[in-house]
mmCIF file of C-alpha atoms in Angstrom:
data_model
loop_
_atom_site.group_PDB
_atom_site.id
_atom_site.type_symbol
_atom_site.label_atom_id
_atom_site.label_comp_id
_atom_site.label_asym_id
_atom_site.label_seq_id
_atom_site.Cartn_x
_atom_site.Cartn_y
_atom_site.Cartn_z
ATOM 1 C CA UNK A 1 24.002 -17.804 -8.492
ATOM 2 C CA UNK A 2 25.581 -18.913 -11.886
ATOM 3 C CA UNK A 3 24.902 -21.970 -13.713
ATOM 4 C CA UNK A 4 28.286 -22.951 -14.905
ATOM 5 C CA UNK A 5 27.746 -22.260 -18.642
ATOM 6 C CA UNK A 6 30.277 -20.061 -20.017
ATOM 7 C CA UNK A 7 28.740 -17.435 -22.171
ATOM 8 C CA UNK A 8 31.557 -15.597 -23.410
ATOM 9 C CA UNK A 9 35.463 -15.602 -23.290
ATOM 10 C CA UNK A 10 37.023 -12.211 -22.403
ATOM 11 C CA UNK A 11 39.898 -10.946 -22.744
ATOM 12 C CA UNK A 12 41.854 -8.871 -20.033
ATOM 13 C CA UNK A 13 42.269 -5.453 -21.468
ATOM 14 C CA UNK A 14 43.476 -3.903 -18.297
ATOM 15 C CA UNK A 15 45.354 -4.463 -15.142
ATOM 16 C CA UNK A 16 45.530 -1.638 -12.232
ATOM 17 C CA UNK A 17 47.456 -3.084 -9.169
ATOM 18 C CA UNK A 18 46.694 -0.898 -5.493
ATOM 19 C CA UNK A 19 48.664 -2.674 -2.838
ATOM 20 C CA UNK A 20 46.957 -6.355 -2.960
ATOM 21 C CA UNK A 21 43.950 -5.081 -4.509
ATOM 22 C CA UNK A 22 43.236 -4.582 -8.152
ATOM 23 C CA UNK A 23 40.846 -3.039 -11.080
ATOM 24 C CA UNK A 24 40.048 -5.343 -14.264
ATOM 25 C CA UNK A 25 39.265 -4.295 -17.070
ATOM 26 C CA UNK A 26 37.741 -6.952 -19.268
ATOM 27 C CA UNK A 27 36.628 -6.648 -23.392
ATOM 28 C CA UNK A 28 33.619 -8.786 -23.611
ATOM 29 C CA UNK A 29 30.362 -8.359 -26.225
ATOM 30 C CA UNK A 30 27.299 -10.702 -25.166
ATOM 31 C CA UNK A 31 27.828 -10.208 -21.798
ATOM 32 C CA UNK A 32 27.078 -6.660 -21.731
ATOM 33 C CA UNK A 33 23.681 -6.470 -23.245
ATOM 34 C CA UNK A 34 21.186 -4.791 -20.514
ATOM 35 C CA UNK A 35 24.238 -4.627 -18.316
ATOM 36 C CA UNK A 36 24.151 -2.326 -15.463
ATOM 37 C CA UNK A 37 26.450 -1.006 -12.796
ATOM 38 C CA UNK A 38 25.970 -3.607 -9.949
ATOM 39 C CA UNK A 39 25.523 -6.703 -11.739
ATOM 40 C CA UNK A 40 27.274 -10.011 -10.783
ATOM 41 C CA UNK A 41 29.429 -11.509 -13.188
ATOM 42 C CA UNK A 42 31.270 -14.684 -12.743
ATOM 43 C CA UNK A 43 34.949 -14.367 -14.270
ATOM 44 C CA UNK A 44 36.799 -17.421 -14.195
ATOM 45 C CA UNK A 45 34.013 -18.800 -11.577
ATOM 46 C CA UNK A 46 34.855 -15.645 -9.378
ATOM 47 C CA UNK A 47 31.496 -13.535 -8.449
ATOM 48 C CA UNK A 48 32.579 -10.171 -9.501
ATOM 49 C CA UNK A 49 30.675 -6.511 -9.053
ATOM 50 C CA UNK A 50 30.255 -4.480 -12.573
ATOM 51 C CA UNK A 51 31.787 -0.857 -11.473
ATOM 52 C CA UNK A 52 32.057 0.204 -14.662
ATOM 53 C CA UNK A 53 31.392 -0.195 -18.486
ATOM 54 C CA UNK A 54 31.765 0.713 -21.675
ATOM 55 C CA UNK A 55 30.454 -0.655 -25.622
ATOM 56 C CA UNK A 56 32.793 -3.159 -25.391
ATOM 57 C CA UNK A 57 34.794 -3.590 -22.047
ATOM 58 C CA UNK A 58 33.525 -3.514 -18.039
ATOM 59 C CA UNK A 59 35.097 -3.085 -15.156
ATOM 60 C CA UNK A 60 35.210 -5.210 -11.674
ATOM 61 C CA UNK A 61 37.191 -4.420 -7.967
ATOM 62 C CA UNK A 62 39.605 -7.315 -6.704
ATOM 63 C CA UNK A 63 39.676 -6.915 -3.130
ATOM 64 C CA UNK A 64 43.058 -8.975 -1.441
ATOM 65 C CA UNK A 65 40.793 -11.900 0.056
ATOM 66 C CA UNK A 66 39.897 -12.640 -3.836
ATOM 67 C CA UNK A 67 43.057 -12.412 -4.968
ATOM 68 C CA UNK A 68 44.763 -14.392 -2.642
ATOM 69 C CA UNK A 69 42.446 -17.275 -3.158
ATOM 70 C CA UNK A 70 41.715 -17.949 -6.832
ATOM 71 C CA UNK A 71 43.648 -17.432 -10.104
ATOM 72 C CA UNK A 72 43.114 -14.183 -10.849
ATOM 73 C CA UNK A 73 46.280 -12.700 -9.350
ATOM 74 C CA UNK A 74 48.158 -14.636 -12.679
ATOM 75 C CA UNK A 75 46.745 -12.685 -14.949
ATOM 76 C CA UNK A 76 48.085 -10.509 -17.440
ATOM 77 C CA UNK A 77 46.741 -8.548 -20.129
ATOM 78 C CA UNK A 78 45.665 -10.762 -22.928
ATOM 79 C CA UNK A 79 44.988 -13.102 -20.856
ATOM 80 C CA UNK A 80 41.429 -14.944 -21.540
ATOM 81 C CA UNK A 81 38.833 -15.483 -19.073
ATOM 82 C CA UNK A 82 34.971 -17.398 -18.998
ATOM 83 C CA UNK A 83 32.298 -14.768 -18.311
ATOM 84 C CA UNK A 84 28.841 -15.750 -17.529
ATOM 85 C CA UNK A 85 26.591 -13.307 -15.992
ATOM 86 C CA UNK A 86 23.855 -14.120 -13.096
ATOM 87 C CA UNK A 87 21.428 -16.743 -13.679
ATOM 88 C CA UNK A 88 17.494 -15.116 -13.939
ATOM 89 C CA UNK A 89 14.304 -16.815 -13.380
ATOM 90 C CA UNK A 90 13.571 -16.681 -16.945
ATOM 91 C CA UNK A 91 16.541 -18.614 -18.045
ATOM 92 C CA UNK A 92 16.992 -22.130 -18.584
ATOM 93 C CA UNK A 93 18.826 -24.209 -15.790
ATOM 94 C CA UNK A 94 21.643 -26.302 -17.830
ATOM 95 C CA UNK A 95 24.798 -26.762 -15.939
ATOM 96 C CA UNK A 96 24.813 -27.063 -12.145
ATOM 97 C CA UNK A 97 23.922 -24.454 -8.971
ATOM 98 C CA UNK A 98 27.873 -22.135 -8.824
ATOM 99 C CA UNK A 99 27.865 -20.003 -6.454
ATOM 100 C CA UNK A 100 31.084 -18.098 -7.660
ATOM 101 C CA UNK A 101 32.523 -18.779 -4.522
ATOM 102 C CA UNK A 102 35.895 -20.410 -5.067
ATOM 103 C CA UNK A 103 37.112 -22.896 -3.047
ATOM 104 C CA UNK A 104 40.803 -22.924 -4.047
ATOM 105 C CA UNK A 105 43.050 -23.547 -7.182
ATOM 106 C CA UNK A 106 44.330 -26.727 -9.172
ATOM 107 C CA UNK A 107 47.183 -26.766 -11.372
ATOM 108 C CA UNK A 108 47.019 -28.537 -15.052
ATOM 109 C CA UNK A 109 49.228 -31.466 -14.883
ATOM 110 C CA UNK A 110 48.111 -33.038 -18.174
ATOM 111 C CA UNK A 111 46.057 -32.820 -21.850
ATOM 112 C CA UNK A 112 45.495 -36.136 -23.087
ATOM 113 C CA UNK A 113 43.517 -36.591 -26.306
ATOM 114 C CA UNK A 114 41.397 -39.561 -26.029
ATOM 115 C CA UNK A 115 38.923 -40.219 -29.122
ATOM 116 C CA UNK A 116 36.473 -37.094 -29.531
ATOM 117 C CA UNK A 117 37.047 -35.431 -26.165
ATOM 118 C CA UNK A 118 40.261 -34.216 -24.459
ATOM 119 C CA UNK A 119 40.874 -35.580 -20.487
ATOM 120 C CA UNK A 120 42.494 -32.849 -18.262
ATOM 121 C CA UNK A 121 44.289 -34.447 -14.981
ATOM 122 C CA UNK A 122 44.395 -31.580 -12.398
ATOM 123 C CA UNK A 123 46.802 -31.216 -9.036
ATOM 124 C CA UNK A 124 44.925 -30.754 -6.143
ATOM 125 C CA UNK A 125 45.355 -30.287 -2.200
ATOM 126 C CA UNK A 126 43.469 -32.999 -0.914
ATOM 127 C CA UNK A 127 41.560 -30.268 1.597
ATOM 128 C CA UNK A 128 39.620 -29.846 -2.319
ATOM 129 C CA UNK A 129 39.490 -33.096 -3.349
ATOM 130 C CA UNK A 130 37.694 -34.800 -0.144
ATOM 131 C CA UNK A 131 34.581 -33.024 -1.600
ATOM 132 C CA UNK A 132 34.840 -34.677 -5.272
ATOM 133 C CA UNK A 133 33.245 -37.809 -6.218
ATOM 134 C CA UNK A 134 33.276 -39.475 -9.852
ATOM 135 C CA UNK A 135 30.533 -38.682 -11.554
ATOM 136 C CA UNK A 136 29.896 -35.281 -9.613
ATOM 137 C CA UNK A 137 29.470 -32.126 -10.528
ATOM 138 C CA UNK A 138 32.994 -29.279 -9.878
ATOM 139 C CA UNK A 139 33.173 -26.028 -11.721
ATOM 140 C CA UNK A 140 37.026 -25.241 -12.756
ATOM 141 C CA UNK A 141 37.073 -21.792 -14.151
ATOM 142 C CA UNK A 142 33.642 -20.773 -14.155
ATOM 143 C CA UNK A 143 33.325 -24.101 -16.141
ATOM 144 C CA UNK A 144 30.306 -26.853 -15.019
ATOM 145 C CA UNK A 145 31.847 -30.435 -15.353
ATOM 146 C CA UNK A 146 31.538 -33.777 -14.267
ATOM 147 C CA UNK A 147 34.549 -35.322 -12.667
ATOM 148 C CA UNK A 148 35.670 -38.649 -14.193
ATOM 149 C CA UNK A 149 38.604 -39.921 -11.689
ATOM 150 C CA UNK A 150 39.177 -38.800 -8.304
ATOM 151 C CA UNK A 151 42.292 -39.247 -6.350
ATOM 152 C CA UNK A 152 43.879 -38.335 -3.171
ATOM 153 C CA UNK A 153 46.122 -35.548 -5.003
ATOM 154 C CA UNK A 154 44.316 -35.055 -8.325
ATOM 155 C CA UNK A 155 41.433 -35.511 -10.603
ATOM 156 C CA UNK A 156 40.373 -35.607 -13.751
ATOM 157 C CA UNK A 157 38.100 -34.188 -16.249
ATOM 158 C CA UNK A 158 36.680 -35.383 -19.883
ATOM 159 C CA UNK A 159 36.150 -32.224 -22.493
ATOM 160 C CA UNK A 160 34.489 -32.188 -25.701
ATOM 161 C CA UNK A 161 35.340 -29.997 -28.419
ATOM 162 C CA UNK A 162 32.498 -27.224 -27.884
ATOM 163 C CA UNK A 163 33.579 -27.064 -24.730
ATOM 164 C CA UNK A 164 37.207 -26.541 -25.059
ATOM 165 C CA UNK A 165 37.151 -24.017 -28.205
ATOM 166 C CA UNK A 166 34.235 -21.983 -26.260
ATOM 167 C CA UNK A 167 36.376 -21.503 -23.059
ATOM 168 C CA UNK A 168 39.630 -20.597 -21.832
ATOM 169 C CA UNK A 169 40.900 -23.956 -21.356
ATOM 170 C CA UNK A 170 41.865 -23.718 -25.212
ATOM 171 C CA UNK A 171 44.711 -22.008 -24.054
ATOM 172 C CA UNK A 172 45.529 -23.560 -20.753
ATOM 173 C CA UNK A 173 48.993 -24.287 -20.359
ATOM 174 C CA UNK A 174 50.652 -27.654 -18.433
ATOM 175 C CA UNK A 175 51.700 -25.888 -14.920
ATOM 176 C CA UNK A 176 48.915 -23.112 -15.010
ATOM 177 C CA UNK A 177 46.201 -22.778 -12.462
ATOM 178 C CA UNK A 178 42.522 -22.950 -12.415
ATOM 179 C CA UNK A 179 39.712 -21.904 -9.837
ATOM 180 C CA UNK A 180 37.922 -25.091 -8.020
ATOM 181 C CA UNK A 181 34.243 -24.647 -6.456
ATOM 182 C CA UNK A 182 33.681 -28.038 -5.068
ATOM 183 C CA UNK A 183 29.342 -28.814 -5.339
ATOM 184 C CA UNK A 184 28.110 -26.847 -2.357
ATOM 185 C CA UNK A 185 26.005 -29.923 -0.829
ATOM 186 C CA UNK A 186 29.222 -32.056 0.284
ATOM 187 C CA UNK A 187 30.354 -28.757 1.874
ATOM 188 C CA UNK A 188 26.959 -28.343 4.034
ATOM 189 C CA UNK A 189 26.236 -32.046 4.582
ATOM 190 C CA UNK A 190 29.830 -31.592 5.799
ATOM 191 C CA UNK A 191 29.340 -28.992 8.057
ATOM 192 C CA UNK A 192 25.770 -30.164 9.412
ATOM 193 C CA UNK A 193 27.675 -33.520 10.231
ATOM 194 C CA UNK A 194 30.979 -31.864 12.011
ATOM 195 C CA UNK A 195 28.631 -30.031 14.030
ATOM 196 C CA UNK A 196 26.105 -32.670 15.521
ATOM 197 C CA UNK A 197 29.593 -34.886 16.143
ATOM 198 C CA UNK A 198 30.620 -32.052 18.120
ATOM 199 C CA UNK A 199 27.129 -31.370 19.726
ATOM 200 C CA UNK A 200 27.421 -35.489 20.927
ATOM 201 C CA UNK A 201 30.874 -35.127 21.874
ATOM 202 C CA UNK A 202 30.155 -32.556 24.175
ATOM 203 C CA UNK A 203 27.404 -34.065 25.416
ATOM 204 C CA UNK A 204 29.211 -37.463 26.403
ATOM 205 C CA UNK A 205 31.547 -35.173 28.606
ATOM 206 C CA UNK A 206 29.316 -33.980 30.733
ATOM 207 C CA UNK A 207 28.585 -37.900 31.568
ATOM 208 C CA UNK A 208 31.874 -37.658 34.431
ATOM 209 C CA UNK A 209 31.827 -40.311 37.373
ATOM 210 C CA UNK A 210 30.524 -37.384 39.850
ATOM 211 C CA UNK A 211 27.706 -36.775 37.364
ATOM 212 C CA UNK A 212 26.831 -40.880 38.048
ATOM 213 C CA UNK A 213 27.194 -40.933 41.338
ATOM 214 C CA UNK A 214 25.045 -37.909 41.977
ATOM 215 C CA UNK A 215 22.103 -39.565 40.185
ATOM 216 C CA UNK A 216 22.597 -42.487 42.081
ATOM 217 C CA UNK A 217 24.896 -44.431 39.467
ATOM 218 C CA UNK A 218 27.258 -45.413 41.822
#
């Protein structure tokens, strides 16, 4: 479980490609104090396994299923990425409950500068954006932030400065993607409702004509 708080911005030292799976190799600093093989790591808002690490780099498997859903298969060396490691009991709740589990990918349709902060207007399949709300909470990238408009095809986002020159949205391009975990309660109230329309529908089929009549109905 993450909290959305970006900790650190890496920077992809490494790329080693095996059929649709890859290695990463990521330069980081904070991020690897009391690190240990086996830790989760969130990169770009993915829940990644430490394998490997070094003073100042650590590496993480990319099985196909990852890649195929999230960002990460754009990447190329230099590229930067948010890194925030596992929340603990001990530390302070600030953002909102990530599970690093990403739901799909946006694309960045447009930076507009509006006073102090900067609004990002994201692309979206609407299979995404049924789960936003204005006013909610969405991590894109790793990042916790509160959506401000919420269309069929695309949303939006308001950044401040801290946020954009402590992240890798400083260097996100028009036309480049981003990782989207929708909050995880409109996905179970979802499911929990889908299921008991289901359970009724089912139910209201067994109510046939033969069913009446045999229980004198008819």
């Amino acid at each position: 479980m993450f909290t959305g708080l970006i900790e650190e911005v890496g920077r992809i030292k490494n790329i080693t490609r095996s059929g649709d799976a890859m290695v990463l190799t990521i330069e980081a600093k904070e991020i690897l104090e009391e690190v240990s093989i086996g830790d989760s790591i969130a990169v770009n808002g993915i829940c990644l396994t430490v394998t490997s690490y070094q003073s100042f780099s650590f590496t993480v498997d990319v099985m196909p299923e990852t890649i195929h859903r999230t960002n990460l298969k754009d990447l190329k060396t230099g590229s930067l990425v948010n890194l925030e490691r596992a929340m603990t009991p001990n530390r302070r709740f600030g953002g909102h409950f990530v599970a690093g589990h990403i739901d799909g990918v946006a694309t960045l349709h447009e930076k507009k500068p509006v006073d102090n902060a900067i609004y990002f207007t994201f692309h979206a399949n609407p299979s995404l954006t049924k789960y936003m709300v204005p006013k909610g909470s969405i991590a894109i990238d790793g990042i916790s932030l509160t959506l401000v408009d919420v269309e069929k095809n695309q949303f939006s986002v308001s950044i401040i400065p801290h946020t954009l020159q402590q992240t890798n949205l400083v260097s996100k391009q028009i036309g480049q993607t981003v990782n989207i975990e929708v909050d995880m309660i409109g996905k179970f109230v979802e499911k929990y409702v889908t299921n008991l329309l289901e359970q009724r529908s089912n139910e209201k089929t067994n109510l046939t004509e033969d069913f009446l009549k045999e229980n004198g109905f008819a």
